[in-house]
CSV table of C-alpha atoms in Angstrom, one decimal:
chain,number,residue,atom,x,y,z
A,1,MET,CA,0.0,0.0,0.0
A,2,THR,CA,1.2,3.5,-0.8
A,3,GLN,CA,0.2,7.0,0.2
A,4,PRO,CA,0.9,9.2,-2.8
A,5,ARG,CA,-1.8,11.9,-2.1
A,6,ILE,CA,-2.3,13.3,-5.6
A,7,THR,CA,-5.3,14.8,-7.4
A,8,LEU,CA,-6.7,12.9,-10.4
A,9,THR,CA,-9.5,14.1,-12.6
A,10,SER,CA,-10.4,11.4,-15.1
A,11,ALA,CA,-10.6,7.6,-15.2
A,12,ALA,CA,-7.7,7.5,-17.7
A,13,GLN,CA,-5.5,9.5,-15.3
A,14,VAL,CA,-6.5,7.2,-12.4
A,15,ILE,CA,-5.6,4.0,-14.2
A,16,ALA,CA,-2.4,5.4,-15.8
A,17,ALA,CA,-1.2,6.4,-12.3
A,18,ILE,CA,-1.3,2.9,-10.9
A,19,PRO,CA,2.3,1.8,-11.7
A,20,ALA,CA,3.7,5.0,-10.2
A,21,ALA,CA,1.4,4.7,-7.1
A,22,LEU,CA,2.5,1.1,-6.6
A,23,ARG,CA,6.1,1.6,-7.8
A,24,HIS,CA,5.8,-1.4,-10.1
A,25,VAL,CA,3.8,-2.5,-13.1
A,26,PRO,CA,1.2,-4.9,-11.9
A,27,THR,CA,0.0,-7.9,-13.9
A,28,GLU,CA,-2.9,-10.3,-13.2
A,29,SER,CA,-3.9,-8.1,-10.3
A,30,ILE,CA,-6.7,-6.2,-8.7
A,31,VAL,CA,-5.9,-2.7,-7.6
A,32,VAL,CA,-8.1,-0.7,-5.2
A,33,LEU,CA,-7.5,3.1,-5.3
A,34,ALA,CA,-8.8,4.9,-2.2
A,35,PHE,CA,-9.9,8.5,-2.3
A,36,THR,CA,-10.8,11.3,0.0
A,37,GLY,CA,-12.6,13.7,-2.2
A,38,LYS,CA,-10.5,13.8,-5.4
A,39,ILE,CA,-7.3,13.0,-3.6
A,40,LEU,CA,-5.8,9.6,-4.0
A,41,THR,CA,-4.8,8.7,-0.5
A,42,PHE,CA,-3.5,5.1,-1.2
A,43,ALA,CA,-3.4,2.3,-3.7
A,44,ALA,CA,-3.5,-1.4,-2.7
A,45,ARG,CA,-2.9,-4.4,-4.9
A,46,PHE,CA,-3.7,-8.0,-4.5
A,47,ASP,CA,-3.6,-11.2,-6.6
A,48,ARG,CA,-6.6,-12.5,-8.4
A,49,VAL,CA,-6.8,-15.3,-5.9
A,50,ASP,CA,-9.5,-15.8,-3.2
A,51,VAL,CA,-10.9,-12.4,-4.1
A,52,VAL,CA,-13.9,-12.5,-1.7
A,53,THR,CA,-11.7,-13.0,1.4
A,54,GLN,CA,-9.3,-10.3,0.2
A,55,ALA,CA,-12.2,-7.9,-0.5
A,56,HIS,CA,-13.5,-8.3,3.1
A,57,LYS,CA,-10.1,-7.6,4.5
A,58,MET,CA,-9.9,-4.5,2.3
A,59,ASN,CA,-13.2,-3.3,3.8
A,60,ASP,CA,-11.6,-3.3,7.2
A,61,VAL,CA,-8.7,-1.3,5.9
A,62,LEU,CA,-11.0,1.2,4.2
A,63,ARG,CA,-13.1,1.7,7.3
A,64,ARG,CA,-9.9,2.1,9.5
A,65,HIS,CA,-8.6,4.9,7.2
A,66,GLY,CA,-11.9,6.7,6.8
A,67,VAL,CA,-11.8,6.3,3.0
A,68,GLU,CA,-14.7,8.0,1.2
A,69,SER,CA,-14.6,6.3,-2.2
A,70,VAL,CA,-12.7,3.7,-4.2
A,71,VAL,CA,-12.0,2.8,-7.8
A,72,VAL,CA,-11.5,-0.9,-8.5
A,73,VAL,CA,-9.2,-1.8,-11.5
A,74,THR,CA,-8.5,-5.3,-12.7
A,75,ILE,CA,-5.4,-5.8,-14.8
A,76,ALA,CA,-5.7,-9.0,-16.8
A,77,GLU,CA,-4.7,-10.2,-20.2
A,78,ARG,CA,-7.5,-10.2,-22.8
A,79,PRO,CA,-8.2,-14.0,-22.8
A,80,GLY,CA,-9.1,-13.7,-19.1
A,81,LYS,CA,-11.2,-10.6,-19.5
A,82,LYS,CA,-14.6,-12.2,-18.7
A,83,ALA,CA,-13.4,-13.8,-15.5
A,84,ALA,CA,-11.6,-10.6,-14.5
A,85,ALA,CA,-14.7,-8.6,-15.1
A,86,VAL,CA,-16.8,-10.9,-12.9
A,87,GLU,CA,-14.1,-10.7,-10.1
A,88,ASN,CA,-14.0,-7.0,-10.3
A,89,LEU,CA,-17.8,-6.6,-9.9
A,90,VAL,CA,-17.9,-9.1,-7.0
A,91,ILE,CA,-15.2,-7.1,-5.2
A,92,ALA,CA,-16.9,-3.9,-6.0
A,93,GLY,CA,-20.1,-5.2,-4.5
A,94,ILE,CA,-18.3,-6.2,-1.2
A,95,LEU,CA,-16.5,-2.9,-1.0
A,96,ALA,CA,-19.7,-1.0,-1.6
A,97,THR,CA,-20.9,-2.1,1.9
A,98,ALA,CA,-18.1,0.1,3.4
A,99,VAL,CA,-17.5,2.9,0.9
A,100,ASP,CA,-18.8,4.5,-2.3
A,101,VAL,CA,-17.5,2.6,-5.3
A,102,ILE,CA,-17.1,5.3,-8.0
A,103,GLY,CA,-15.6,3.2,-10.8
A,104,THR,CA,-14.9,-0.3,-11.9
A,105,TYR,CA,-12.5,-0.9,-14.8
A,106,TRP,CA,-10.6,-3.5,-16.7
A,107,VAL,CA,-7.3,-3.0,-18.6
A,108,PRO,CA,-5.2,-5.7,-20.3
A,109,THR,CA,-1.8,-4.2,-19.4
A,110,LEU,CA,-0.1,-1.2,-17.8
A,111,ALA,CA,3.3,-1.9,-19.3
A,112,GLU,CA,2.4,0.1,-22.3
A,113,PRO,CA,-0.5,2.3,-23.7
A,114,ALA,CA,-3.7,0.2,-23.8
A,115,THR,CA,-7.4,0.5,-24.1
A,116,ALA,CA,-9.3,0.2,-20.8
A,117,GLN,CA,-13.0,-0.5,-20.3
A,118,ASP,CA,-15.5,0.9,-17.8
A,119,LEU,CA,-17.3,-2.2,-16.5
A,120,ASP,CA,-20.4,-0.1,-15.5
A,121,THR,CA,-21.0,1.7,-18.8
A,122,LEU,CA,-18.9,-0.6,-21.1
A,123,ASP,CA,-17.3,2.5,-22.6
A,124,THR,CA,-13.7,2.2,-23.7
A,125,PHE,CA,-10.9,4.8,-23.5
A,126,ASP,CA,-7.2,5.0,-24.0
A,127,VAL,CA,-4.7,4.8,-21.1
A,128,ASP,CA,-1.0,5.7,-21.3
A,129,PRO,CA,0.9,5.0,-18.1
A,130,ILE,CA,4.1,6.1,-19.7
A,131,ALA,CA,2.7,9.6,-20.1
A,132,SER,CA,1.2,9.7,-16.6
A,133,GLU,CA,2.0,13.0,-14.7
A,134,LEU,CA,2.5,10.9,-11.6
A,135,ALA,CA,5.0,8.7,-13.3
A,136,ALA,CA,6.9,11.7,-14.5
A,137,SER,CA,7.1,13.2,-11.1
A,138,THR,CA,7.9,9.9,-9.5
A,139,VAL,CA,10.9,9.3,-11.8
A,140,GLU,CA,12.0,12.9,-11.4
A,141,ALA,CA,12.1,12.4,-7.6
A,142,GLY,CA,14.5,9.5,-8.2
A,143,THR,CA,12.0,6.7,-7.4
A,144,VAL,CA,12.3,3.6,-9.5
A,145,ILE,CA,9.1,2.1,-11.0
A,146,GLU,CA,10.0,-1.5,-11.5
A,147,GLY,CA,8.7,-3.5,-14.5
A,148,SER,CA,7.2,-6.2,-12.3
A,149,ARG,CA,7.0,-7.6,-8.8
A,150,THR,CA,9.6,-10.1,-9.8
A,151,ALA,CA,12.1,-7.3,-10.3
A,152,ILE,CA,11.4,-6.1,-6.7
A,153,GLY,CA,11.9,-9.7,-5.5
A,154,ASN,CA,15.3,-9.8,-7.2
A,155,ARG,CA,16.4,-7.1,-4.7
A,156,TYR,CA,16.2,-9.8,-2.0
A,157,ALA,CA,17.3,-12.9,-4.0
A,158,HIS,CA,20.0,-15.1,-2.6
A,159,ALA,CA,23.6,-14.1,-3.6
A,160,MET,CA,26.9,-15.6,-2.7
A,161,GLN,CA,26.8,-16.4,1.0
A,162,VAL,CA,29.0,-14.6,3.5
A,163,HIS,CA,29.3,-16.7,6.7
A,164,PRO,CA,29.0,-15.0,10.1
A,165,ALA,CA,32.2,-13.9,11.7
A,166,GLU,CA,33.3,-15.9,14.7
A,167,GLN,CA,33.5,-12.7,16.8
A,168,ALA,CA,32.1,-9.2,16.4
A,169,ASP,CA,31.6,-6.2,18.6
A,170,ALA,CA,27.9,-5.3,18.4
A,171,ALA,CA,28.4,-1.6,19.2
A,172,GLN,CA,31.1,-1.3,16.5
A,173,VAL,CA,29.0,-3.1,14.0
A,174,LEU,CA,26.1,-0.7,14.5
A,175,GLU,CA,28.3,2.3,14.3
A,176,ASP,CA,29.9,1.0,11.1
A,177,LEU,CA,26.5,0.3,9.5
A,178,ALA,CA,25.4,3.8,10.3
A,179,ALA,CA,28.5,5.2,8.7
A,180,VAL,CA,28.0,3.1,5.5
A,181,VAL,CA,24.3,4.1,5.4
A,182,TYR,CA,25.3,7.8,5.8
A,183,ALA,CA,27.9,7.6,3.1
A,184,ASP,CA,25.4,5.9,0.8
A,185,GLU,CA,27.8,2.9,0.3
A,186,LEU,CA,27.4,-0.8,0.2
A,187,PRO,CA,28.6,-3.0,3.1
A,188,GLY,CA,31.7,-5.0,2.3
A,189,SER,CA,31.9,-8.8,3.0
A,190,GLY,CA,33.7,-8.1,6.4
A,191,LEU,CA,30.9,-5.9,7.7
A,192,ILE,CA,28.3,-8.3,6.3
A,193,ALA,CA,30.0,-11.2,8.2
A,194,ARG,CA,30.1,-9.2,11.4
A,195,THR,CA,26.5,-8.1,11.0
A,196,ALA,CA,25.4,-11.7,10.5
A,197,ALA,CA,27.1,-12.5,13.8
A,198,VAL,CA,25.2,-10.0,15.9
A,199,ILE,CA,21.9,-9.2,14.1
A,200,THR,CA,20.2,-12.3,15.7
A,201,ALA,CA,20.6,-10.7,19.2
A,202,LEU,CA,17.3,-8.8,19.6
A,203,PRO,CA,18.8,-5.6,21.2
A,204,VAL,CA,21.1,-5.3,18.2
A,205,ARG,CA,18.4,-6.1,15.7
A,206,ASP,CA,16.1,-3.5,17.4
A,207,ALA,CA,18.9,-0.9,17.4
A,208,MET,CA,19.0,-1.2,13.6
A,209,PHE,CA,15.6,0.5,13.5
A,210,ARG,CA,17.6,3.7,14.0
A,211,LEU,CA,19.5,3.3,10.7
A,212,PRO,CA,17.0,5.4,8.6
A,213,LEU,CA,18.0,8.4,10.5
A,214,TYR,CA,21.2,8.2,8.5
A,215,GLY,CA,19.3,7.9,5.2
A,216,SER,CA,16.2,5.7,4.7
A,217,THR,CA,16.8,4.7,1.0
A,218,SER,CA,20.5,3.9,1.7
A,219,ALA,CA,19.5,2.0,4.9
A,220,HIS,CA,17.2,-0.2,2.8
A,221,THR,CA,19.9,-0.9,0.2
A,222,VAL,CA,22.3,-1.9,3.0
A,223,MET,CA,19.8,-4.2,4.7
A,224,ALA,CA,18.8,-5.8,1.4
A,225,THR,CA,22.5,-6.4,0.6
A,226,ILE,CA,23.0,-8.0,3.9
A,227,ALA,CA,19.9,-10.1,3.4
A,228,ARG,CA,21.1,-11.4,0.0
A,229,HIS,CA,24.4,-12.5,1.4
A,230,THR,CA,23.3,-14.2,4.6
A,231,ARG,CA,21.2,-17.2,5.4
A,232,GLY,CA,18.9,-18.4,8.2
A,233,GLU,CA,18.0,-16.2,11.1
A,234,ALA,CA,20.4,-13.4,10.0
A,235,ARG,CA,18.7,-13.2,6.6
A,236,ILE,CA,15.2,-13.3,8.2
A,237,GLN,CA,16.0,-10.4,10.5
A,238,ALA,CA,17.7,-8.3,7.8
A,239,LEU,CA,14.7,-8.9,5.5
A,240,SER,CA,12.3,-7.9,8.3
A,241,ILE,CA,14.1,-4.6,8.7
A,242,ALA,CA,14.3,-4.1,4.9
A,243,GLY,CA,10.5,-4.6,4.7
A,244,TRP,CA,9.9,-2.2,7.6
A,245,LEU,CA,12.0,0.4,5.8
A,246,CYS,CA,9.9,0.0,2.6
A,247,HIS,CA,6.6,0.3,4.6
A,248,ARG,CA,8.1,3.4,6.4
A,249,ALA,CA,8.8,4.9,2.9
A,250,GLY,CA,5.3,4.1,1.7
A,251,ASP,CA,6.3,1.2,-0.6
A,252,GLY,CA,3.9,-1.5,0.4
A,253,ALA,CA,4.6,-3.8,-2.5
A,254,ALA,CA,8.3,-4.0,-1.6
A,255,ALA,CA,7.5,-4.4,2.0
A,256,ASN,CA,5.3,-7.4,1.4
A,257,ILE,CA,7.8,-9.0,-0.9
A,258,ALA,CA,10.6,-8.6,1.7
A,259,TYR,CA,8.3,-10.2,4.3
A,260,ASP,CA,7.4,-13.0,1.9
A,261,ALA,CA,11.1,-13.7,1.4
A,262,ALA,CA,11.7,-13.7,5.2
A,263,GLU,CA,8.9,-16.2,5.7
A,264,ASP,CA,10.2,-18.3,2.9
A,265,GLU,CA,13.6,-18.3,4.5
A,266,ALA,CA,12.1,-19.3,7.9
A,267,ASN,CA,10.2,-22.2,6.3
A,268,SER,CA,13.1,-23.5,4.3
A,269,ALA,CA,15.5,-23.3,7.3
A,270,GLY,CA,13.0,-24.8,9.7
A,271,ILE,CA,13.1,-21.7,11.9
A,272,ALA,CA,10.0,-20.4,13.8
A,273,THR,CA,8.8,-17.1,12.4
A,274,PRO,CA,10.1,-14.3,14.7
A,275,GLN,CA,7.6,-12.3,16.6
A,276,MET,CA,8.8,-9.1,15.1
A,277,LEU,CA,8.2,-10.4,11.6
A,278,ARG,CA,4.7,-11.4,12.4
A,279,LEU,CA,4.0,-8.0,13.9
A,280,LEU,CA,5.4,-6.2,11.0
A,281,ARG,CA,3.3,-8.3,8.6
A,282,GLN,CA,0.2,-7.5,10.6
A,283,ALA,CA,1.0,-3.8,10.5
A,284,GLN,CA,1.2,-4.1,6.7
A,285,ASP,CA,-2.0,-6.1,6.5
A,286,VAL,CA,-4.0,-3.5,8.5
A,287,ALA,CA,-2.5,-0.7,6.4
A,288,MET,CA,-0.7,1.2,9.1
A,289,SER,CA,0.4,4.4,7.5
A,290,PRO,CA,4.1,5.3,7.0
A,291,ASP,CA,3.8,7.9,9.8
A,292,GLU,CA,2.4,5.2,12.1
A,293,ILE,CA,5.1,2.7,11.3
A,294,ARG,CA,7.8,5.3,11.9
A,295,THR,CA,6.9,5.0,15.6
A,296,LEU,CA,9.3,2.0,15.6
A,297,ASP,CA,12.2,4.4,15.1
A,298,VAL,CA,14.4,3.9,18.2
A,299,ASP,CA,16.0,6.7,20.2
A,300,ALA,CA,19.8,7.1,20.6
A,301,GLU,CA,19.6,6.7,24.4
A,302,THR,CA,17.9,3.3,24.1
A,303,VAL,CA,20.5,2.1,21.6
A,304,ARG,CA,23.3,3.3,23.9
A,305,ALA,CA,21.8,1.6,26.9
A,306,THR,CA,21.1,-1.7,25.2
A,307,THR,CA,24.1,-2.1,22.9
A,308,GLY,CA,26.7,0.5,23.8
A,309,ALA,CA,26.6,2.0,20.3
A,310,HIS,CA,26.6,5.7,19.8
A,311,LEU,CA,24.1,6.5,17.1
A,312,PRO,CA,23.1,10.2,17.5
A,313,GLY,CA,21.5,10.4,14.1
A,314,ALA,CA,22.4,12.8,11.2
A,315,PRO,CA,20.8,16.2,11.4
A,316,ASP,CA,21.1,16.7,7.6
A,317,ARG,CA,19.0,13.6,6.9
A,318,GLU,CA,15.2,13.1,7.4
């Protein structure tokens, strides 16, 4: 889920804005765009699987956020249009018990210009996500719109394993991570090894929730890099933090994919899902806003007391 807060005035603009709002190009998906007045307050995507259950869950989210109206858009290739249209209308009917459904649409693709259809009036119209004003402003801001969810998943894919160091000083590791994040650099194999040795200690893991104070985008890149090169519990914890950083930045798709990767690692390694991961997943499922999830930011005094690390933050960041 994302919170772009932009004003859109036509159905073509609404649909064209979806890739930028989600930060990836969805396929075989249902997207619910939530509005307060004419302001798009968030966009949520789910798979075309068990749509009734997912629609009821979405109703809870819409009520929690005080949403006034929604648009439901199904992205499905043309051979599956009939089934997609039925799913869309079923979901719209469920959502209508909670909010005003102001539009239901089908479009075959958002990877390129396409012809969309209004499922209420059956009118068709052209959609060009490439020319979307939101896409242009998103790219201008330096945010990447990935071509698919798979591309996001590749951020967390396994790479050459770096084994945990036999010894590591937790305070020094935390301070070194903060320095790397602040410098917008990637951690070397030595720092990854030392991080893997200490990240499974909960006070150290919790202290890493201070890293975005040194640069949130860089912090995510660092944690994703550590996750790719570690295994087992170290990877699970790194992915959990990476997912939280995405949620904190309003990138719900990447957050969910990071949490999925963490759960897959736990299952394959035979490790019980950590409580923090379960809580972060629940926070994502109930659509906690980025501002709300930022409450997990930890203060410098707590970090110093629990780990000995000095992480005062960077006044020129966030």
